[in-house]
Coordinates of C-alpha atoms in Angstrom, one line a residue:
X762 CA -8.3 -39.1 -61.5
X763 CA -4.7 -38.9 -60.4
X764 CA -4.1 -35.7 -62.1
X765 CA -7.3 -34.3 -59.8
X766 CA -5.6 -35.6 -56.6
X767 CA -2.9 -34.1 -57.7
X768 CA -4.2 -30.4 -57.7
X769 CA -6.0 -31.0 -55.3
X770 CA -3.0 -32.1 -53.2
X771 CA -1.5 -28.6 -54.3
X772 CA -4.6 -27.0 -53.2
X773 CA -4.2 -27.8 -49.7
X774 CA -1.1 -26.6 -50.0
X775 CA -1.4 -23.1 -51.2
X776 CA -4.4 -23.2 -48.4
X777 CA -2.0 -23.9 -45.8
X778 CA 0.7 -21.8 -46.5
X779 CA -1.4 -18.9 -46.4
X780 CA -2.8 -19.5 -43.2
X781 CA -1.8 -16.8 -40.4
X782 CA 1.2 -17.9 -38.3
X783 CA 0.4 -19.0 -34.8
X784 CA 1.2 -15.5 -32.9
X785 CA 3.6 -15.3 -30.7
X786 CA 2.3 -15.1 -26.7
X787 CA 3.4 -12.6 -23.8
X788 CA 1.9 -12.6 -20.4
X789 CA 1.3 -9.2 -18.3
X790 CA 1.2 -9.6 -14.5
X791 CA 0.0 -5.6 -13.2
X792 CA -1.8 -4.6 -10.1
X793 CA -4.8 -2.9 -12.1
X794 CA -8.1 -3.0 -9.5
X795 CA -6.1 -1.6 -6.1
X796 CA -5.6 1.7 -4.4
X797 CA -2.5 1.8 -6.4
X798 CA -3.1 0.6 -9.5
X799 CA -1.8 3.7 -11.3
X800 CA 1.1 2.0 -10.8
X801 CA 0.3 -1.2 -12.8
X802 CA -1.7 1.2 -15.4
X803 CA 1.8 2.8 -16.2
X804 CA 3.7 -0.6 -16.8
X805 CA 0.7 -1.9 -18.6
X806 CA 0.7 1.5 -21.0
X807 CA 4.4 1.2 -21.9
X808 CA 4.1 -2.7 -22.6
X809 CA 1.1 -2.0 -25.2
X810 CA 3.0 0.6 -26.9
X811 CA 6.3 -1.1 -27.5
X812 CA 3.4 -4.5 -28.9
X813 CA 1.2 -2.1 -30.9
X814 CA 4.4 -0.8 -32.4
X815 CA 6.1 -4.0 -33.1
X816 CA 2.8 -5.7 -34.6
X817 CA 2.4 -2.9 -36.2
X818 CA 5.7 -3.1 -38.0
X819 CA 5.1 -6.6 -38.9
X820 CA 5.2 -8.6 -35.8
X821 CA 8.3 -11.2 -35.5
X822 CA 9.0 -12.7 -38.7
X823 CA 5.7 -12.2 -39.3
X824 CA 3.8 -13.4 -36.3
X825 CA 1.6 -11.2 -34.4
X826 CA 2.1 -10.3 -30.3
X827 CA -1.2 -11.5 -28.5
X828 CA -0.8 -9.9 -25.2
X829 CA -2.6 -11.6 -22.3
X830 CA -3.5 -9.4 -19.3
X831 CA -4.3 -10.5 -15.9
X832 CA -4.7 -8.6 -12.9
X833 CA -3.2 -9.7 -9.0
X834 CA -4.9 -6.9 -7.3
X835 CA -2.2 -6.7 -5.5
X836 CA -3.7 -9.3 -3.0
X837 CA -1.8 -12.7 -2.4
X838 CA -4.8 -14.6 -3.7
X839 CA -5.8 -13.2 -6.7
X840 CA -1.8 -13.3 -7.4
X841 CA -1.6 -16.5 -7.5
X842 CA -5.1 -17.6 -9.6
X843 CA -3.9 -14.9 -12.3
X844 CA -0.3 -16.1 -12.2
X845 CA -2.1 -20.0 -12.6
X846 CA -3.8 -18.6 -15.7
X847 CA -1.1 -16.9 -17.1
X848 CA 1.1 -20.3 -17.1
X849 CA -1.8 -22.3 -18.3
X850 CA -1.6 -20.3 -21.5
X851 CA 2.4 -21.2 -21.8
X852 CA 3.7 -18.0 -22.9
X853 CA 6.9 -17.0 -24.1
X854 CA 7.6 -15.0 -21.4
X855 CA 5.8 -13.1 -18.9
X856 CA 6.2 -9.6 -17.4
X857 CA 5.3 -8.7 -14.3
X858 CA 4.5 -8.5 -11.6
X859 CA 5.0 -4.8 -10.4
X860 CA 6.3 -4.8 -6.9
X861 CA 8.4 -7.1 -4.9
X862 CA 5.4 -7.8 -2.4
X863 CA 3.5 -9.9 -5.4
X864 CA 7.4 -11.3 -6.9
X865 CA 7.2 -13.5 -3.8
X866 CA 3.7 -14.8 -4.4
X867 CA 4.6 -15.7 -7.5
X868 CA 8.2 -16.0 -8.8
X869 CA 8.2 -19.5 -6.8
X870 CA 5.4 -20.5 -8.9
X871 CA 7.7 -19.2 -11.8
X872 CA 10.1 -20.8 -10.9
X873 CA 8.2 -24.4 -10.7
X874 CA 6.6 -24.3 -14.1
X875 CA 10.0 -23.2 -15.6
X876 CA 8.4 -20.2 -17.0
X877 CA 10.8 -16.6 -17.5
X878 CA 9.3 -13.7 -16.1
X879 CA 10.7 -10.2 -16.4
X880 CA 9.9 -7.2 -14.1
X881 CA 10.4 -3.9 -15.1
X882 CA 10.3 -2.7 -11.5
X883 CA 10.7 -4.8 -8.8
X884 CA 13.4 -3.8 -7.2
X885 CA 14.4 -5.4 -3.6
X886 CA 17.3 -6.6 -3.0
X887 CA 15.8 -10.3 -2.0
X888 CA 15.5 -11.1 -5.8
X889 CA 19.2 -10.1 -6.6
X890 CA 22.0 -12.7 -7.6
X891 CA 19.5 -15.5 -8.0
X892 CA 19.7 -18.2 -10.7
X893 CA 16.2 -18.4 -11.0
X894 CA 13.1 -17.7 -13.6
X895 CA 13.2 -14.0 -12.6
X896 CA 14.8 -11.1 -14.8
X897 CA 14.7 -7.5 -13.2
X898 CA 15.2 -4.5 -15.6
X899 CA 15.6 -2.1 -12.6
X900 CA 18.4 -1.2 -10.5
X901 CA 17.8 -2.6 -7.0
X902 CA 15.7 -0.9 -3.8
X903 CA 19.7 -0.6 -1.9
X904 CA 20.9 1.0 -5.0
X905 CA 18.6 3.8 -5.3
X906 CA 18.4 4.3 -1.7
X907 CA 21.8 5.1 -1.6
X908 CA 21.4 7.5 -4.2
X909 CA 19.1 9.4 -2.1
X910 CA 20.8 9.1 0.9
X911 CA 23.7 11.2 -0.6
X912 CA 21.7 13.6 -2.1
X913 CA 19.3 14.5 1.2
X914 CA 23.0 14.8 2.5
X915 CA 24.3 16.8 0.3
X916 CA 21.2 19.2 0.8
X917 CA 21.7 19.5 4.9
X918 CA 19.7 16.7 5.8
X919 CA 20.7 15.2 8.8
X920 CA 17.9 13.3 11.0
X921 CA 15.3 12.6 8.7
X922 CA 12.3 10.7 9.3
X923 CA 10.6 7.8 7.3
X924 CA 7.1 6.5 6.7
X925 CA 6.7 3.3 4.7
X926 CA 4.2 1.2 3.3
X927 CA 4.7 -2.3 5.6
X928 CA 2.2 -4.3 2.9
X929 CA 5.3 -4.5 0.5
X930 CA 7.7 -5.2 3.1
X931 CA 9.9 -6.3 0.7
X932 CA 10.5 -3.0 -0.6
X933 CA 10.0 -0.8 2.1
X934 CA 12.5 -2.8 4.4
X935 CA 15.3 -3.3 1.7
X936 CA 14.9 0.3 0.7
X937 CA 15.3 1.4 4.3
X938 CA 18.0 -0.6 5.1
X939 CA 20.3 0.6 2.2
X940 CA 19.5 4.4 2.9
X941 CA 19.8 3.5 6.8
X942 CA 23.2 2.2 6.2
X943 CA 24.1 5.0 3.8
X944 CA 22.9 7.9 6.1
X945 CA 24.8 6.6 8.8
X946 CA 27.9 6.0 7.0
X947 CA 27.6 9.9 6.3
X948 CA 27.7 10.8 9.2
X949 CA 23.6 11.3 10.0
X950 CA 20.7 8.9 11.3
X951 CA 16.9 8.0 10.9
X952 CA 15.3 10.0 13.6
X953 CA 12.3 7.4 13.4
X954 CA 10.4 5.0 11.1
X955 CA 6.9 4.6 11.0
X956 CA 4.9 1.9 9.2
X957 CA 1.5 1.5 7.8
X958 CA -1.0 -0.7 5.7
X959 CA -2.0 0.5 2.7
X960 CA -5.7 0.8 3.5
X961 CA -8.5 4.0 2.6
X962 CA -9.0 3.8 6.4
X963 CA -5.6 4.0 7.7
X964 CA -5.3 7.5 9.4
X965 CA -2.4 9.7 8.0
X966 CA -2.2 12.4 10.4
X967 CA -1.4 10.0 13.6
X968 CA 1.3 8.2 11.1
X969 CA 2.6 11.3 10.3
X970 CA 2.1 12.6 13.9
X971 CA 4.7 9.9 15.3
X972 CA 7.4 10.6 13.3
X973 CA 7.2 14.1 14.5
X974 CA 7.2 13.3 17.9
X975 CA 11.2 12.4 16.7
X976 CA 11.9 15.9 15.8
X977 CA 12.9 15.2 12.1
X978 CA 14.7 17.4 9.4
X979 CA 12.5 15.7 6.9
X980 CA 10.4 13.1 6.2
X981 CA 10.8 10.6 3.8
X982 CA 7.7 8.5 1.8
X983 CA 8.1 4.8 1.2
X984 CA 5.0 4.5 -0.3
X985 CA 2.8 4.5 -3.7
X986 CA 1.6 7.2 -5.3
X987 CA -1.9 7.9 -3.8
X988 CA -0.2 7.4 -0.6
X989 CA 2.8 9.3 -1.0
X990 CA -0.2 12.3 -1.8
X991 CA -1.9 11.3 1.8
X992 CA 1.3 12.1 3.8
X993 CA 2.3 15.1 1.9
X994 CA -1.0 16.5 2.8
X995 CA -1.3 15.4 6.1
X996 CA 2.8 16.9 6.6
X997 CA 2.0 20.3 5.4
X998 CA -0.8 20.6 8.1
X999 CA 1.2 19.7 11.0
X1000 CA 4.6 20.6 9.5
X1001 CA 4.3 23.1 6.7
X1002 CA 8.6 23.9 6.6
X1003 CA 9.9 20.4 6.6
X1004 CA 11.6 19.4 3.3
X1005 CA 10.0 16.3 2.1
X1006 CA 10.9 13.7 -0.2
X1007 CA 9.5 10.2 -1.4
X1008 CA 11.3 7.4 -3.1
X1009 CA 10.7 6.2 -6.6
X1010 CA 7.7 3.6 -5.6
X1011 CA 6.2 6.9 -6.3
X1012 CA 7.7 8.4 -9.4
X1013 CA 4.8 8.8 -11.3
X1014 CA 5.5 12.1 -11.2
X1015 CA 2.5 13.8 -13.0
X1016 CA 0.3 11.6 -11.1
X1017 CA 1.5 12.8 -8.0
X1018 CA 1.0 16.0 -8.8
X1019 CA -2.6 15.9 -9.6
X1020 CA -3.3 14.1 -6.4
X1021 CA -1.0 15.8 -3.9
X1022 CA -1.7 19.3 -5.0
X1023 CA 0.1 21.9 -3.7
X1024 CA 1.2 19.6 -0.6
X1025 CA 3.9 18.0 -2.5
X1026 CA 5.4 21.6 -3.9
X1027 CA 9.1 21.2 -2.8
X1028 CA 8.6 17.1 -2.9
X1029 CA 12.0 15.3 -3.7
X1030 CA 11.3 12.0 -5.7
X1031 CA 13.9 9.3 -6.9
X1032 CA 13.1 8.1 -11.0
X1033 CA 14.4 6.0 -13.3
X1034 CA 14.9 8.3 -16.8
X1035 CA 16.7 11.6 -17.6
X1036 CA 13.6 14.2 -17.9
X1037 CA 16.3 16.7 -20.1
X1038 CA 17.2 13.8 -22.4
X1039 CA 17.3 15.6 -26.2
X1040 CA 17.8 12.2 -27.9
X1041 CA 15.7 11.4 -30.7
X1042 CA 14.6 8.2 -29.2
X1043 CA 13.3 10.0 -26.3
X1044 CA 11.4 12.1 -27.8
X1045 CA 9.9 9.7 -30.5
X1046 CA 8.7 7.5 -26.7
X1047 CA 7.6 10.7 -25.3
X1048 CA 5.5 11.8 -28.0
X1049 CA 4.2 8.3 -29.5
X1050 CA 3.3 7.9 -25.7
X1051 CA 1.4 10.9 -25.0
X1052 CA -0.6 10.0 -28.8
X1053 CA -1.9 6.8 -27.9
X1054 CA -2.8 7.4 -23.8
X1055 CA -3.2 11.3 -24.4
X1056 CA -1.4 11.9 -21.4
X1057 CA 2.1 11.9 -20.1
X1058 CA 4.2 9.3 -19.2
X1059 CA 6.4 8.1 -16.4
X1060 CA 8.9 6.1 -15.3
X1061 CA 7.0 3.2 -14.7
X1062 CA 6.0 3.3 -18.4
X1063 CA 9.3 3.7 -19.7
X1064 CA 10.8 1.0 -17.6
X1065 CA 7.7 -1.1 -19.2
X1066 CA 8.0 -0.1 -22.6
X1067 CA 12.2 -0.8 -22.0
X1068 CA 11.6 -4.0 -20.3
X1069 CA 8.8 -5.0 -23.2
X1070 CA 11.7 -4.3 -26.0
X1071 CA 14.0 -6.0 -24.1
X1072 CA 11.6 -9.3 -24.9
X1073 CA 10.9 -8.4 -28.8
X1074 CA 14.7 -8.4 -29.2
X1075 CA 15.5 -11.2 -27.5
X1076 CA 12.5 -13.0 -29.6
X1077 CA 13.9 -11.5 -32.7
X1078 CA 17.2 -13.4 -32.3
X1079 CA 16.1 -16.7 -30.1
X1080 CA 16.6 -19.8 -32.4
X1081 CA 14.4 -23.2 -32.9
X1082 CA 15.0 -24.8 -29.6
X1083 CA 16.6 -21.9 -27.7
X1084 CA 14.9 -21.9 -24.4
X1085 CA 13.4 -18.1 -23.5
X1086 CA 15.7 -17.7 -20.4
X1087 CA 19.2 -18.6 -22.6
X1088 CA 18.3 -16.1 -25.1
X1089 CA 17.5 -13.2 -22.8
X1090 CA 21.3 -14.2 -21.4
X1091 CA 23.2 -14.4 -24.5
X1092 CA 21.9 -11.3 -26.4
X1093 CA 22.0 -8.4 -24.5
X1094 CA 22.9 -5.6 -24.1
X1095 CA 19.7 -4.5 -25.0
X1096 CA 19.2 -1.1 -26.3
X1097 CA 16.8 1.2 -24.5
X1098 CA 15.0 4.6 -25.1
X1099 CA 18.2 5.9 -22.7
X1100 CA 20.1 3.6 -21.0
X1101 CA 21.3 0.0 -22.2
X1102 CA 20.1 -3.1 -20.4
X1103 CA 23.1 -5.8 -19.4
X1104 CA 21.6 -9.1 -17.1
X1105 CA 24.7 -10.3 -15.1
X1106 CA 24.3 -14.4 -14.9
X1107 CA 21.1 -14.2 -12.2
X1108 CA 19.3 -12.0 -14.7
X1109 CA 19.8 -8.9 -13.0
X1110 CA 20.3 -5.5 -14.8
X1111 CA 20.6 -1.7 -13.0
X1112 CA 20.2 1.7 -13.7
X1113 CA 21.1 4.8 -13.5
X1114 CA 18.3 6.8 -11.1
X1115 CA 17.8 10.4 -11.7
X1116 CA 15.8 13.5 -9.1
X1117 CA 13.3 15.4 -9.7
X1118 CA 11.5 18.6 -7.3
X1119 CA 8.0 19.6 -8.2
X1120 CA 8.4 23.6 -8.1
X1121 CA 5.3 25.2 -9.0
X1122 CA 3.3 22.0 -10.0
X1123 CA 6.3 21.4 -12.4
X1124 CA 8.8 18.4 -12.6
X1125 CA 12.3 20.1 -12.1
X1126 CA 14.9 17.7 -13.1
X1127 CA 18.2 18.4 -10.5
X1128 CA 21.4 18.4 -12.5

């Protein structure tokens, strides 16, 4: 009889050991059901990749990614019931949201639970040098803006006009201010601003119309994709010569030419990856990428697919008891598919922006 316990002791065992390990869990926060929800597509694409890949190589010490999706609609309400269900499921980490609108619907909320969320893109400047929950991959709204200040410069722009999406105030204002500041300091100035809600109703002609009331040099798009399309359209009717350009809010670039058509021929975008990169590691991303979605990707998916490395590393090397937000601290930098990722002490990283023309319904990298 005590021989029988015995094996059957050693039974259970074996049955136990051979039991799957409990996966390991990582939230994604994405506006996927609004007018813009190309945008959260893009950064939910590049986090699936870099997950399929990893579980496909063997998970974490050999514990599967479960990836739990919700969707804020980019509407304050559903925000905060999917950021409620995400920290209900107590994941590692989450990443999200998208844009700096939903970060301040929910990073307080973050911030309460003690749960680390990373953002591959938000970008104002309100989030920056706060020790906090929240970890931004991107360079901020102020540092890109600057960027294009010097290049519209550069080209002979001297008075241009901008048109901005006020429902992400957040990022519109920030991004404003820094190229404001910037233009000025030049030696130019921002003929006129003119501000709208993100709506299918919201009449693009009179927006448009306003600015040019200003007489502008150029007009400038703060504003999403689809958007950015509706005022390139509506600016080639009333002013087919003025130079237009569109900050990186819209930078998926392929996207935008598909929607825009030959509107946005001549368009000047700001993005977040080197388009002439020859590395091997871009070109394994681009091509694994374009496999699995069967279309091209941009820089919201690369930023996603950096920021969702950025995680697997950081999980790769956390230890028993290391809390999620220590680890993402102590073991950077973190290699991406072209630029390394440092967090300063609030979490913060930047990055080096990069712009593109669309000449001939093709992305021309400038040098």
């Amino acid at each position: 009889m005590k021989i029988r316990w015995i094996y059957l002791a050693l039974g259970l065992s074996l049955l136990a050991g051979c039991q799957p390990k409990e996966p390991i869990r990582i939230g994604l926060l994405a506006g996927l059901s609004d007018r813009g929800s190309d945008f959260g597509e893009s950064v939910r694409n590049g986090v699936i990749l870099a997950i399929e890949q990893q579980n496909a190589a063997g998970g974490i010490d050999g514990r599967k990614i479960d990836l739990s999706v919700r969707d804020d609609g980019q509407d304050k309400v559903q925000a905060k019931k999917a950021a409620e269900e995400l920290i209900a499921l107590h994941p590692d980490v989450i990443i999200g949201p998208v844009t700096s609108s939903m970060a301040t619907v929910v990073v307080p909320m973050m911030n309460e639970a003690h749960q680390v969320i990373i953002s591959p893109t938000v970008a104002s400047t309100y989030f920056k040098g706060k020790d906090d929950y929240l970890f931004r991959v991107n360079c901020t709204t102020r540092e890109a803006a600057i960027q294009h200040a010097r290049v519209l410069y550069e080209r002979g722009i001297r008075q241009p006009a901008l048109a901005f999406d006020a429902s992400n105030g957040p990022f519109s204002d920030t991004w404003i201010a820094g190229f404001n500041e910037e233009l000025t300091r030049l030696g130019g100035r921002v003929s006129a601003t003119a501000g709208f809600e993100s709506v299918a109703s919201t009449r693009f002609a009179d927006v448009i119309g306003k600015l040019l009331e200003h007489s502008p040099d150029a007009l400038i798009f703060v504003a999403s994709t689809l958007d950015t399309s509706r005022l390139a359209q509506q600016a080639r009717r009333l002013a087919p010569n003025l130079p237009l350009s569109s900050s990186e809010w819209a930078a998926s670039g392929e996207a935008l030419s598909e929607m825009g058509g030959r509107a946005v021929e001549g368009l000047l975008m700001t993005h977040a990856y080197n388009r002439n990169d020859q590395s091997v590691a871009y070109q394994q991303f681009r091509d694994a990428f374009k496999q699995r979605f069967q279309r091209e990707f941009g820089s919201f998916s690369l930023l996603a697919y950096d920021t969702a490395k950025v995680v697997i590393a950081a999980l790769q090397k956390k230890r028993d008891g290391e809390r999620m937000k220590e680890a993402l601290l102590k073991y950077g930098p973190y290699t991406g598919v072209q630029q390394q990722i440092q967090f300063d002490a609030y979490g913060d990283a930047t990055r080096e922006v990069f712009f593109t023309e669309i000449r001939n319904g093709q992305l021309v990298q400038l040098k």
